[in-house]
Short mmCIF file of C-alpha atoms and ligand atoms in Angstrom, two decimals:
data_model
loop_
_atom_site.label_atom_id
_atom_site.label_comp_id
_atom_site.label_asym_id
_atom_site.label_seq_id
_atom_site.Cartn_x
_atom_site.Cartn_y
_atom_site.Cartn_z
CA MET A 1 -4.34 39.48 19.21
CA TYR A 2 -2.42 37.53 16.65
CA LEU A 3 -0.94 35.18 19.40
CA ILE A 4 -4.46 34.27 20.43
CA ALA A 5 -5.62 33.62 17.03
CA SER A 6 -2.71 31.27 16.09
CA ASN A 7 -3.12 29.42 19.50
CA SER A 8 -6.73 28.84 18.87
CA LEU A 9 -6.06 27.42 15.38
CA LYS A 10 -3.51 25.13 16.79
CA ASN A 11 -6.21 23.75 19.05
CA ILE A 12 -8.47 22.83 16.30
CA MET A 13 -8.60 19.11 16.16
CA LYS A 14 -7.24 17.76 12.86
CA GLN A 15 -9.55 15.68 10.71
CA LEU A 16 -7.83 12.87 8.88
CA GLY A 17 -9.09 9.89 6.98
CA LEU A 18 -9.06 6.96 4.50
CA LEU A 19 -10.65 7.28 1.14
CA GLY A 20 -11.37 4.12 -0.77
CA TYR A 21 -14.07 1.50 -1.75
CA PRO A 22 -14.37 -0.94 -0.01
CA VAL A 23 -12.71 0.51 3.27
CA SER A 24 -14.39 -1.64 5.82
CA HIS A 25 -11.48 -4.10 5.87
CA SER A 26 -9.06 -1.46 6.95
CA HIS A 27 -7.19 -1.42 10.14
CA SER A 28 -6.14 2.26 9.67
CA PRO A 29 -8.97 4.10 11.46
CA GLU A 30 -8.92 2.12 14.51
CA MET A 31 -4.98 2.09 14.47
CA ILE A 32 -4.55 5.95 14.05
CA ASN A 33 -7.27 6.79 16.66
CA ASN A 34 -5.61 4.41 18.99
CA LEU A 35 -2.21 6.18 18.33
CA ALA A 36 -3.88 9.58 18.82
CA ILE A 37 -5.02 8.39 22.31
CA VAL A 38 -1.53 7.10 23.21
CA LYS A 39 0.34 10.05 21.88
CA LYS A 40 -2.31 12.49 23.23
CA TRP A 41 -2.68 14.05 19.58
CA ASP A 42 -5.58 16.14 18.89
CA CYS A 43 -6.84 14.29 15.67
CA ASN A 44 -9.55 12.09 14.47
CA TYR A 45 -9.29 9.59 11.51
CA ARG A 46 -12.54 8.30 9.82
CA SER A 47 -13.29 6.36 6.76
CA TYR A 48 -14.68 7.82 3.45
CA ALA A 49 -16.23 4.97 1.44
CA ILE A 50 -16.37 6.53 -1.76
CA LYS A 51 -17.03 4.74 -5.20
CA SER A 52 -15.14 5.80 -8.45
CA GLY A 53 -18.04 7.71 -9.70
CA SER A 54 -18.31 10.04 -6.66
CA LEU A 55 -14.56 10.77 -6.50
CA ALA A 56 -14.64 14.19 -8.28
CA GLU A 57 -17.48 15.30 -6.16
CA PHE A 58 -15.88 14.16 -2.76
CA ILE A 59 -12.69 16.03 -3.72
CA SER A 60 -14.56 19.16 -4.55
CA ARG A 61 -16.05 19.18 -1.06
CA VAL A 62 -12.71 18.20 0.75
CA ARG A 63 -11.04 21.31 -0.57
CA ASP A 64 -13.45 23.37 1.51
CA LEU A 65 -13.66 21.16 4.46
CA PRO A 66 -11.39 21.06 7.59
CA ILE A 67 -9.92 17.85 6.50
CA SER A 68 -6.06 18.25 6.98
CA GLY A 69 -5.36 15.07 4.98
CA PHE A 70 -6.31 11.66 4.01
CA ASN A 71 -4.87 8.26 2.87
CA VAL A 72 -6.07 6.83 -0.34
CA THR A 73 -6.61 3.11 -1.10
CA ILE A 74 -8.26 0.86 -3.60
CA PRO A 75 -9.38 1.82 -6.25
CA HIS A 76 -8.34 5.63 -6.08
CA LYS A 77 -4.55 5.55 -5.97
CA GLN A 78 -3.86 6.61 -9.65
CA ALA A 79 -7.24 8.46 -10.34
CA ILE A 80 -6.75 10.81 -7.28
CA LEU A 81 -3.81 12.33 -9.28
CA ASN A 82 -6.14 13.95 -11.63
CA PHE A 83 -7.53 16.09 -8.71
CA CYS A 84 -4.27 17.23 -6.84
CA ASP A 85 -2.29 20.42 -7.34
CA GLU A 86 1.20 19.18 -6.21
CA TYR A 87 2.97 15.97 -6.40
CA SER A 88 6.07 14.54 -4.40
CA SER A 89 8.94 13.51 -6.81
CA GLU A 90 8.00 9.89 -6.06
CA VAL A 91 4.47 10.35 -6.97
CA LYS A 92 5.73 11.92 -10.26
CA THR A 93 7.65 8.77 -11.04
CA ILE A 94 5.24 6.23 -9.76
CA ARG A 95 2.04 8.00 -10.80
CA ALA A 96 0.20 6.64 -7.83
CA ALA A 97 -0.40 8.41 -4.40
CA ASN A 98 -1.54 7.09 -1.07
CA THR A 99 -1.39 10.17 1.15
CA ILE A 100 -2.91 13.58 0.45
CA CYS A 101 -2.20 16.74 2.46
CA ASN A 102 -4.79 19.44 2.18
CA GLN A 103 -2.99 22.88 2.47
CA ASP A 104 -5.83 25.47 2.66
CA GLY A 105 -7.50 23.80 -0.37
CA LYS A 106 -4.35 23.05 -2.09
CA LEU A 107 -4.00 19.20 -2.30
CA ILE A 108 -0.40 17.60 -2.27
CA ALA A 109 0.14 14.10 -3.12
CA TYR A 110 2.56 11.75 -1.57
CA ASN A 111 3.37 8.03 -1.81
CA THR A 112 4.35 6.38 1.55
CA ASP A 113 3.54 2.88 0.28
CA VAL A 114 7.26 2.91 -1.05
CA PHE A 115 8.61 3.47 2.43
CA GLY A 116 6.22 0.93 3.74
CA PHE A 117 7.13 -1.67 1.11
CA ASP A 118 10.89 -1.02 1.92
CA TYR A 119 10.24 -1.67 5.50
CA GLY A 120 8.29 -4.82 5.12
CA LEU A 121 10.77 -6.29 2.56
CA LYS A 122 13.73 -5.56 4.80
CA GLU A 123 11.95 -7.52 7.42
CA LEU A 124 11.58 -10.37 5.17
CA LEU A 125 14.90 -10.46 3.65
CA GLY A 126 17.12 -9.49 6.63
CA THR A 127 20.19 -7.37 5.50
CA THR A 128 22.24 -10.20 3.65
CA ARG A 129 20.19 -10.51 0.56
CA SER A 130 19.07 -8.27 -2.23
CA ILE A 131 16.43 -9.04 -4.85
CA LYS A 132 17.63 -9.38 -8.33
CA ASN A 133 14.52 -11.26 -9.85
CA ALA A 134 10.86 -10.56 -8.75
CA ILE A 135 7.31 -11.17 -9.81
CA ILE A 136 4.54 -8.76 -8.84
CA VAL A 137 1.10 -10.11 -9.01
CA GLY A 138 -1.31 -7.17 -9.78
CA ALA A 139 -0.51 -4.05 -11.66
CA GLY A 140 -2.23 -1.39 -9.49
CA GLY A 141 -1.20 1.31 -7.25
CA ALA A 142 0.59 -0.78 -4.56
CA ALA A 143 2.25 -2.69 -7.48
CA ARG A 144 3.69 0.42 -8.89
CA ALA A 145 5.22 1.42 -5.37
CA ALA A 146 6.61 -2.05 -4.97
CA ALA A 147 8.09 -1.97 -8.48
CA TYR A 148 9.65 1.41 -7.81
CA SER A 149 11.26 0.36 -4.57
CA LEU A 150 12.68 -2.93 -6.10
CA VAL A 151 14.03 -1.33 -9.07
CA LYS A 152 15.67 1.59 -7.00
CA SER A 153 17.37 -1.29 -4.81
CA GLY A 154 18.84 -3.00 -7.96
CA CYS A 155 16.12 -5.52 -9.12
CA LEU A 156 17.35 -6.38 -12.69
CA LYS A 157 14.32 -8.52 -13.81
CA LEU A 158 10.52 -7.83 -13.05
CA VAL A 159 7.58 -9.82 -14.31
CA ILE A 160 4.05 -8.11 -13.73
CA ALA A 161 1.45 -10.78 -13.70
CA SER A 162 -2.39 -9.70 -14.10
CA ARG A 163 -5.73 -10.83 -14.90
CA ASP A 164 -5.48 -8.98 -18.31
CA ASN A 165 -2.69 -7.00 -19.76
CA HIS A 166 -4.75 -3.76 -20.00
CA ARG A 167 -2.31 -1.90 -17.89
CA LYS A 168 0.83 -3.01 -19.76
CA ALA A 169 1.07 0.13 -22.12
CA GLU A 170 0.52 2.37 -19.12
CA TRP A 171 3.42 0.78 -17.27
CA GLN A 172 5.65 0.91 -20.32
CA ARG A 173 4.80 4.73 -20.92
CA ASP A 174 5.18 5.75 -17.29
CA PHE A 175 8.13 3.60 -16.32
CA ALA A 176 10.34 3.93 -19.37
CA THR A 177 13.15 5.92 -17.51
CA LEU A 178 12.81 3.97 -14.37
CA PHE A 179 13.22 0.62 -16.09
CA SER A 180 15.93 1.55 -18.42
CA GLU A 181 18.35 -0.91 -16.83
CA THR A 182 15.72 -3.51 -15.72
CA ASN A 183 14.20 -6.09 -17.80
CA LEU A 184 10.42 -5.56 -17.54
CA SER A 185 7.90 -8.06 -18.82
CA PHE A 186 4.25 -8.86 -18.52
CA CYS A 187 2.16 -12.00 -18.28
CA LEU A 188 -1.19 -13.29 -17.35
CA PHE A 189 -1.81 -15.17 -14.13
CA ASP A 190 -2.18 -18.35 -16.22
CA GLU A 191 1.10 -17.98 -17.88
CA LEU A 192 3.10 -18.12 -14.65
CA LYS A 193 2.72 -21.97 -14.65
CA SER A 194 3.62 -22.38 -18.28
CA GLU A 195 7.19 -20.86 -18.29
CA ASN A 196 10.15 -20.93 -16.07
CA ILE A 197 9.21 -17.71 -14.45
CA ILE A 198 8.83 -18.99 -10.80
CA GLN A 199 12.02 -20.95 -10.75
CA GLU A 200 13.92 -18.01 -11.91
CA THR A 201 12.61 -15.66 -9.32
CA ASP A 202 13.72 -14.63 -5.78
CA LEU A 203 10.68 -12.80 -4.57
CA ILE A 204 6.81 -12.93 -5.42
CA VAL A 205 4.92 -9.78 -4.37
CA GLN A 206 0.97 -10.25 -4.06
CA SER A 207 -0.58 -6.93 -4.65
CA THR A 208 -4.18 -7.55 -5.62
CA PRO A 209 -7.00 -7.42 -3.07
CA ILE A 210 -7.98 -11.19 -3.77
CA GLY A 211 -8.12 -13.10 -0.29
CA MET A 212 -8.64 -9.94 1.50
CA SER A 213 -11.37 -9.92 4.19
CA PRO A 214 -14.25 -10.81 3.84
CA ASN A 215 -13.15 -13.01 0.87
CA GLU A 216 -10.70 -15.04 3.04
CA ASN A 217 -11.14 -18.17 1.04
CA GLU A 218 -9.96 -16.84 -2.29
CA THR A 219 -6.55 -16.69 -3.84
CA VAL A 220 -4.91 -15.68 -7.04
CA PRO A 221 -4.25 -18.66 -9.37
CA PHE A 222 -0.59 -19.63 -8.97
CA PRO A 223 1.46 -22.70 -9.44
CA PHE A 224 2.22 -23.28 -5.85
CA HIS A 225 3.97 -26.51 -6.55
CA GLN A 226 6.85 -24.81 -8.23
CA LEU A 227 7.81 -23.05 -5.07
CA ARG A 228 11.01 -23.87 -3.22
CA SER A 229 12.42 -22.94 0.27
CA ASN A 230 14.55 -20.28 -1.25
CA HIS A 231 11.53 -18.40 -2.44
CA LEU A 232 10.39 -15.20 -0.67
CA VAL A 233 6.68 -14.20 -0.68
CA PHE A 234 5.33 -10.93 0.28
CA ASP A 235 1.58 -10.61 0.37
CA LEU A 236 0.71 -6.75 0.77
CA VAL A 237 -2.87 -7.77 2.32
CA TYR A 238 -2.85 -7.55 6.00
CA ASN A 239 -6.51 -8.61 6.95
CA PRO A 240 -6.59 -11.56 7.41
CA GLU A 241 -2.90 -11.72 8.70
CA THR A 242 -2.33 -14.97 6.82
CA THR A 243 -4.18 -15.01 3.48
CA LYS A 244 -4.82 -18.25 1.68
CA PHE A 245 -2.13 -17.24 -0.73
CA LEU A 246 0.27 -17.09 2.16
CA GLN A 247 -0.89 -20.34 3.61
CA LEU A 248 -0.49 -22.16 0.37
CA THR A 249 2.98 -20.69 -0.47
CA GLU A 250 4.19 -21.42 3.10
CA GLN A 251 2.99 -24.96 2.79
CA HIS A 252 5.19 -25.25 -0.26
CA GLY A 253 8.38 -24.16 1.53
CA ALA A 254 8.41 -20.45 0.74
CA LYS A 255 9.39 -17.78 3.45
CA ILE A 256 6.39 -15.54 3.94
CA GLN A 257 5.58 -12.08 4.98
CA ASN A 258 2.11 -10.30 5.38
CA GLY A 259 1.30 -6.63 4.83
CA LEU A 260 1.19 -5.67 8.56
CA SER A 261 4.58 -4.07 8.81
CA MET A 262 4.06 -2.26 5.74
CA LEU A 263 0.85 -0.79 6.96
CA ALA A 264 2.50 0.31 10.16
CA ALA A 265 5.48 1.94 8.22
CA GLN A 266 3.46 3.72 5.72
CA ALA A 267 1.16 5.04 8.45
CA ALA A 268 4.04 6.38 10.27
CA LYS A 269 5.33 8.17 7.27
CA SER A 270 1.89 9.54 6.42
CA LEU A 271 1.39 10.74 9.94
CA GLY A 272 4.76 12.70 9.83
CA ILE A 273 3.60 14.34 6.57
CA TRP A 274 0.33 15.49 8.40
CA GLY A 275 2.58 16.95 11.43
CA PHE A 276 2.30 13.98 13.85
CA ASP A 277 5.83 12.47 14.19
CA ILE A 278 6.18 8.95 15.31
CA GLU A 279 8.46 5.89 14.95
CA VAL A 280 7.52 2.83 13.06
CA HIS A 281 8.13 0.62 15.98
CA GLU A 282 5.55 2.71 17.99
CA VAL A 283 2.89 2.06 15.30
CA VAL A 284 3.71 -1.60 15.12
CA GLU A 285 3.20 -1.94 18.93
CA VAL A 286 -0.27 -0.30 18.79
CA LEU A 287 -1.16 -2.30 15.75
CA LYS A 288 -0.18 -5.69 17.21
CA GLU A 289 -2.13 -5.06 20.22
CA GLN A 290 -5.23 -4.05 18.23
CA VAL A 291 -4.96 -7.23 16.10
CA ASN A 292 -4.32 -9.47 19.16
CA LYS A 293 -7.45 -7.97 20.84
CA LYS A 294 -9.59 -8.66 17.54
CA GLU A 295 -8.21 -12.28 17.38
CA LYS A 296 -9.16 -12.98 20.99
CA SER A 297 -12.59 -11.58 20.49
CA VAL A 298 -13.38 -13.97 17.64
P1 LIG B 301 -5.47 -1.00 -6.74
O1 LIG B 301 -4.60 0.11 -7.23
O2 LIG B 301 -7.00 -1.07 -7.08
O3 LIG B 301 -4.82 -2.21 -7.69
C1 LIG B 301 -5.38 -3.54 -7.45
C2 LIG B 301 -4.76 -4.58 -8.57
O4 LIG B 301 -5.35 -5.81 -8.34
C3 LIG B 301 -5.20 -4.12 -9.96
O5 LIG B 301 -4.15 -4.63 -10.74
C4 LIG B 301 -6.44 -5.02 -10.26
O6 LIG B 301 -6.47 -5.60 -11.50
C5 LIG B 301 -6.00 -6.42 -9.46
N1 LIG B 301 -7.20 -6.92 -8.97
C6 LIG B 301 -8.24 -6.43 -8.35
N2 LIG B 301 -9.32 -7.27 -8.07
C7 LIG B 301 -8.89 -8.40 -8.85
C8 LIG B 301 -9.47 -9.84 -9.04
N3 LIG B 301 -10.78 -10.18 -8.58
N4 LIG B 301 -8.67 -10.57 -9.97
C9 LIG B 301 -7.62 -10.28 -10.43
N5 LIG B 301 -6.94 -9.07 -10.14
C10 LIG B 301 -7.68 -8.31 -9.48
O7 LIG B 301 -5.22 -1.42 -5.37
P2 LIG B 301 -3.87 -1.14 -4.53
O8 LIG B 301 -3.99 0.11 -3.87
O9 LIG B 301 -2.66 -1.57 -5.35
O10 LIG B 301 -4.03 -2.31 -3.37
C11 LIG B 301 -3.91 -3.68 -3.77
C12 LIG B 301 -3.97 -4.49 -2.51
O11 LIG B 301 -2.81 -4.22 -1.63
C13 LIG B 301 -5.04 -4.32 -1.46
O12 LIG B 301 -5.52 -5.49 -0.80
C14 LIG B 301 -4.56 -3.40 -0.38
O13 LIG B 301 -5.20 -3.48 0.84
C15 LIG B 301 -3.13 -3.94 -0.33
N6 LIG B 301 -2.24 -2.81 0.17
C16 LIG B 301 -1.54 -2.97 1.34
C17 LIG B 301 -0.90 -1.96 1.92
C18 LIG B 301 -0.19 -2.19 3.25
O14 LIG B 301 0.26 -1.20 3.82
N7 LIG B 301 0.01 -3.39 3.67
C19 LIG B 301 -0.54 -0.93 1.22
C20 LIG B 301 -1.05 -0.80 -0.25
C21 LIG B 301 -1.92 -1.79 -0.62
P3 LIG B 301 -6.73 -4.64 -12.80
O15 LIG B 301 -5.40 -4.16 -13.16
O16 LIG B 301 -7.24 -5.55 -13.90
O17 LIG B 301 -7.69 -3.46 -12.44
#
């Protein structure tokens, strides 16, 4: 009797998804549904376009629905923590989550952006360099994951550039312990050009949604002319593949990286949390095929 019940439970299709607003730019639903076909997984992944004002209501419904887990994107990566029951150790430090597991109504928060960022950065760096000085443009959830990753791997000086400094106090409070040996400072976008910040840095991480589809002609204001060939630039945006910011930084000699490998790596890690084990390179292959198909159809 018990065996029949557990087998039938096993056969229930797992419902997964992406919670955010906007979500229409995201490659995740197609990517994960394509992976499910290739790997013969019994799961379905859909988008939940939920504005900030409707987050509480969505979460109260999720607890009772057969949704096994979901990813979280702009603008909910920090707000989602108010609704979760348990937190991974990374989430406790970073105070931002991008992956939620629904265990019979109990919501457990994880952050797989850190793993994704590490993976993308290694691709950009190779194995021979480490980052000692970095600038992160933007101060949201992905910026927090990037900062955590950089500090853990020995970054000694980090500048957070944003449109206003309203997140400064939060960062200083949340990361007091993490940054005990790293010099953390804050500036406005405009101030990047007025000081020697660019010359002193090894890496620039672009973590705002500026330039993301459909706003492909936009870029953060940045002193591109100060870039040199020793600069590394990592734009976390993956749609379009080469943002205007990446085009301009590359034109000024920097070595560039987009967010596609990070997307694949964080997805592999999230899928593992939901019980679907997969290697990052398998996700990369499916994602590349999906992106190539899109490019040919345009
Ligand atoms: P988020 O938590 O909402 O943070 C966004 C940050 O960008 C905030 O600091 C926000 O400023 C700033 N920002 C937003 N719009 C802006 C504008 N028009 N002008 C200036 N600043 C603006 O979002 P997130 O989760 O960190 O994601 C940020 C970007 O990274 C998105 O494009 C996302 O797709 C990408 N991402 C990619 C991956 C990947 O796997 N490749 C993973 C994570 C994120 P305020 O601080 O003033 O609100």
